[in-house]
mmCIF file of C-alpha atoms in Angstrom:
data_model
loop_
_atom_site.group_PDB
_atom_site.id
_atom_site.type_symbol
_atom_site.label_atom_id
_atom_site.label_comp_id
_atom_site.label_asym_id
_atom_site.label_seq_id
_atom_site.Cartn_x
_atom_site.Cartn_y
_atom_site.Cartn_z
ATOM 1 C CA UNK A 1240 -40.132 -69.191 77.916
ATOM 2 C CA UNK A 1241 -40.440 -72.756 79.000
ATOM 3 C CA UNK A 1242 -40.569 -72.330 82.644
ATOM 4 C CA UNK A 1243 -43.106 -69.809 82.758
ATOM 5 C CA UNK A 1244 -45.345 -72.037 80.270
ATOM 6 C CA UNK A 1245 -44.660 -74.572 83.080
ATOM 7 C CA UNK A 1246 -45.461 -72.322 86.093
ATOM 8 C CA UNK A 1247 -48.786 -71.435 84.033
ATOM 9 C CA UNK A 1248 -49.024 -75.297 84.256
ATOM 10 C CA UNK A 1249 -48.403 -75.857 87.897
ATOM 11 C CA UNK A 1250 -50.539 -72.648 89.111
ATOM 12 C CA UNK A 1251 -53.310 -74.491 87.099
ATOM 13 C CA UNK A 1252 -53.014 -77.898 88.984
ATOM 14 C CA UNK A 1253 -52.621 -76.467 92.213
ATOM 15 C CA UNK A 1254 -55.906 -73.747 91.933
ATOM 16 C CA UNK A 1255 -58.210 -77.023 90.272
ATOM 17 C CA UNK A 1256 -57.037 -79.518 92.537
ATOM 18 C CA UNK A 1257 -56.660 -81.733 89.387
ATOM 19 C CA UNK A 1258 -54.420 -84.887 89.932
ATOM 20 C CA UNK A 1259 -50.673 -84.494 88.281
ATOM 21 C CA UNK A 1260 -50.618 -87.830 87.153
ATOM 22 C CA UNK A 1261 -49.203 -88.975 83.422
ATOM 23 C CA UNK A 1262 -51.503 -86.291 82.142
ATOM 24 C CA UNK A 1263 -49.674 -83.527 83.623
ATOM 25 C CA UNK A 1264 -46.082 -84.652 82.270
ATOM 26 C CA UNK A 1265 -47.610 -85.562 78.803
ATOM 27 C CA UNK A 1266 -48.628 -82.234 78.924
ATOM 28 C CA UNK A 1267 -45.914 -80.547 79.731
ATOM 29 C CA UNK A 1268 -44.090 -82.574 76.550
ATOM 30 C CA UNK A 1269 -46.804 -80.985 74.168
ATOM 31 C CA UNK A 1270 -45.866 -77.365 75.922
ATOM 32 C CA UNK A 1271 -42.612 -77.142 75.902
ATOM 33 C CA UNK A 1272 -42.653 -78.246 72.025
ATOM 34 C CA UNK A 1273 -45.291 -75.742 71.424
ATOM 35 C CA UNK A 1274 -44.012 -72.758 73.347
ATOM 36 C CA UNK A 1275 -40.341 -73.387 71.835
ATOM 37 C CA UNK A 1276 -41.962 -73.648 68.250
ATOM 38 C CA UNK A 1277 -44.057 -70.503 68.912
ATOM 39 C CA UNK A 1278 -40.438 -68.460 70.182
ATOM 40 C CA UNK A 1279 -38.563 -70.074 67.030
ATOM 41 C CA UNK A 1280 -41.033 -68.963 64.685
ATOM 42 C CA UNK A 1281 -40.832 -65.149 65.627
ATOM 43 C CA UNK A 1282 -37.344 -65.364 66.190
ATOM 44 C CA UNK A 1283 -36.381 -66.209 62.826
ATOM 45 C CA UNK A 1284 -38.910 -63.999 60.963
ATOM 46 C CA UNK A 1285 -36.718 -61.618 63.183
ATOM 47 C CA UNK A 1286 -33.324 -62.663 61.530
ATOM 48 C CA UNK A 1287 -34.917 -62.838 58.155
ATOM 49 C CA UNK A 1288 -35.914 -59.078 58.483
ATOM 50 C CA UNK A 1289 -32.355 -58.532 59.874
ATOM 51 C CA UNK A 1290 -30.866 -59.710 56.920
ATOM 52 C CA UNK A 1291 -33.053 -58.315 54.341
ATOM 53 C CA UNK A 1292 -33.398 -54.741 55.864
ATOM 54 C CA UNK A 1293 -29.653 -54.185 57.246
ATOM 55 C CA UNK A 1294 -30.391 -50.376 57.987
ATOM 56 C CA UNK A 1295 -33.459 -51.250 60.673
ATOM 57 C CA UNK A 1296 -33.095 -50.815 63.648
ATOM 58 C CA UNK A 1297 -32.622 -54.107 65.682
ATOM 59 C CA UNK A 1298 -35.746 -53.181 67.860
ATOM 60 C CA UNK A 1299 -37.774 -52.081 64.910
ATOM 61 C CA UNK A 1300 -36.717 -55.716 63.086
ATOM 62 C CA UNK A 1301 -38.295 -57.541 66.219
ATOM 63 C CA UNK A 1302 -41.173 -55.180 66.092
ATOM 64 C CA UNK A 1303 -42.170 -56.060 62.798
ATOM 65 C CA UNK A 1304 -41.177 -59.584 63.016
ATOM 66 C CA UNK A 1305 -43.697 -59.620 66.384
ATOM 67 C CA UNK A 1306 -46.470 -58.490 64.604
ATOM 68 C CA UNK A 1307 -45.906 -60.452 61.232
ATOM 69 C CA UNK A 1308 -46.032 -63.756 63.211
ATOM 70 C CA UNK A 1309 -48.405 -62.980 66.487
ATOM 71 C CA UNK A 1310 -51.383 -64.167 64.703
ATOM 72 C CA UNK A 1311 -50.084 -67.029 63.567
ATOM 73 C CA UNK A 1312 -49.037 -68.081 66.765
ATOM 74 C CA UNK A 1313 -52.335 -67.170 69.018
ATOM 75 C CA UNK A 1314 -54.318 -69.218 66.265
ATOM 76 C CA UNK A 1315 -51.998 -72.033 67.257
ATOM 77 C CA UNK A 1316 -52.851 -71.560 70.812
ATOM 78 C CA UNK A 1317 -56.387 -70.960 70.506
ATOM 79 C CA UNK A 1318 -57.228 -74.384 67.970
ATOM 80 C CA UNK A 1319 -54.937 -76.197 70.477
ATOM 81 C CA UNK A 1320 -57.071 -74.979 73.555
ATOM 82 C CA UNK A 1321 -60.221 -75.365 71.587
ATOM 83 C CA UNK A 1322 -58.930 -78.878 70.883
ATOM 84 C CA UNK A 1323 -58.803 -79.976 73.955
ATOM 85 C CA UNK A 1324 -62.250 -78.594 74.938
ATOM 86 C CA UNK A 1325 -63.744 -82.550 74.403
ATOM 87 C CA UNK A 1326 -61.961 -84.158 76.718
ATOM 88 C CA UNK A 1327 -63.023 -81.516 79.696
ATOM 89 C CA UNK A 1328 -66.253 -82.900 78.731
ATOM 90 C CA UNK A 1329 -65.486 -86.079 80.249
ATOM 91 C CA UNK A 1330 -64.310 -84.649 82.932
ATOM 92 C CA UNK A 1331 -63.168 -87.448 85.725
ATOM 93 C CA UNK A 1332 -63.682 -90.555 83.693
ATOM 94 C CA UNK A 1333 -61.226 -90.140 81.639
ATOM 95 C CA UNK A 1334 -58.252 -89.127 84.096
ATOM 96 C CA UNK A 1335 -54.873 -89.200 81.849
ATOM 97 C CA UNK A 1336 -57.151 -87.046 79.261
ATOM 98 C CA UNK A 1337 -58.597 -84.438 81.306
ATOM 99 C CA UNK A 1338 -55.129 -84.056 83.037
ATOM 100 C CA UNK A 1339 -53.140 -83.584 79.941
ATOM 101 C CA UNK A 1340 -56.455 -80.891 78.872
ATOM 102 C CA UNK A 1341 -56.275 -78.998 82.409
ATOM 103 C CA UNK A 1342 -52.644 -78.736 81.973
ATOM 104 C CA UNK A 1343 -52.004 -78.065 78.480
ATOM 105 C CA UNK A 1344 -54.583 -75.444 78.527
ATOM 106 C CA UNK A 1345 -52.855 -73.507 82.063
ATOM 107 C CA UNK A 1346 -49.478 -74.102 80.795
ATOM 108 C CA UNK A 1347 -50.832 -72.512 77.067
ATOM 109 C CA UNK A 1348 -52.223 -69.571 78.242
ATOM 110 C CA UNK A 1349 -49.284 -68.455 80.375
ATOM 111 C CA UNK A 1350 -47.072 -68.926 77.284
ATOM 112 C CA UNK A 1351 -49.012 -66.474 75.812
ATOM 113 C CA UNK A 1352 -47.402 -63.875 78.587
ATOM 114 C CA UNK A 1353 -44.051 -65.341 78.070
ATOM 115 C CA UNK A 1354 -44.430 -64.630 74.721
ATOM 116 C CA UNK A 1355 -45.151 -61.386 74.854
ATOM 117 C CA UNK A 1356 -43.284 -60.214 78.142
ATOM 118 C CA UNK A 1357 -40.244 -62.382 78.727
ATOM 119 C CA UNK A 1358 -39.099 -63.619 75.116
ATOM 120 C CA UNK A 1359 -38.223 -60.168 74.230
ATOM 121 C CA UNK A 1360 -36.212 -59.465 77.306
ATOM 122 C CA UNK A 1361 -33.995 -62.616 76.982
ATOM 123 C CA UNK A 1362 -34.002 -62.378 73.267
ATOM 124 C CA UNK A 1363 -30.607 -60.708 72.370
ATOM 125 C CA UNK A 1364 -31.485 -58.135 69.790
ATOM 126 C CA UNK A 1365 -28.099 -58.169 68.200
ATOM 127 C CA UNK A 1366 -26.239 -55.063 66.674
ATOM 128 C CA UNK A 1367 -25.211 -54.615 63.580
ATOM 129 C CA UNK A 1368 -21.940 -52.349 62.194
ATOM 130 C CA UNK A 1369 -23.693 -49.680 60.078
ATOM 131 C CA UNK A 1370 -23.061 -49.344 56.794
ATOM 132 C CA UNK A 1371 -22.246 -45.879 55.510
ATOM 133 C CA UNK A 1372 -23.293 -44.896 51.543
ATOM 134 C CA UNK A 1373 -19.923 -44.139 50.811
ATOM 135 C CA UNK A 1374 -18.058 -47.560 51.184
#
């Protein structure tokens, strides 16, 4: 999920003609923490459904564990994106600041899509041994 966060991040630079600078790497720190956090969170909502529930479905577990935590984590995004709203404000007078905004906002948006597109491809839904009534 990280490198499409990033790509988000670079597409954004490149199409504002924004300067890199310590802005852009500062935030690319806050992305990858926040995408990662965002792919955790699901993930283990997914196990604890797994666990609890051992006759779903491994699809149906991620499913459910999708749409338990999906709010939780576009709020994130949007008060983080909101957040940084300020400092585009400024605009050029502040240059570190209205990097890391420019790029923390790209970069935050296209995690959204890896969120919802690539996590569950490279997410292995693992398979459990069914468990018959009679044993």
């Amino acid at each position: 999920m990280i490198p499409v966060s990033l790509i988000g991040t670079f597409l954004t630079y490149s199409f504002s003609d924004v300067e890199f600078g310590t802005g852009g790497y500062a935030s690319m720190v806050m992305l990858a923490g926040l995408t990662v956090n965002a792919g955790i969170y699901i993930q283990h909502e997914y196990r604890n459904l797994s666990e609890a529930h051992p006759t779903l479905s491994p699809l149906k577990a991620y499913v459910r564990a999708y749409n338990h935590k999906i709010i939780a984590v576009f709020l994130t995004v949007l008060s983080t994106v909101l957040g940084l709203v300020p400092f585009y404000i400024d605009g050029d007078s502040e240059p570190f600041w209205f990097s890391f905004a420019v790029g923390s906002t790209g970069g935050l948006l296209f995690s959204i899509i890896a969120l919802v597109f690539v996590m569950p491809v490279f997410l292995k839904l693992e398979t459990r041994p069914t468990v018959s009534k009679g044993e």
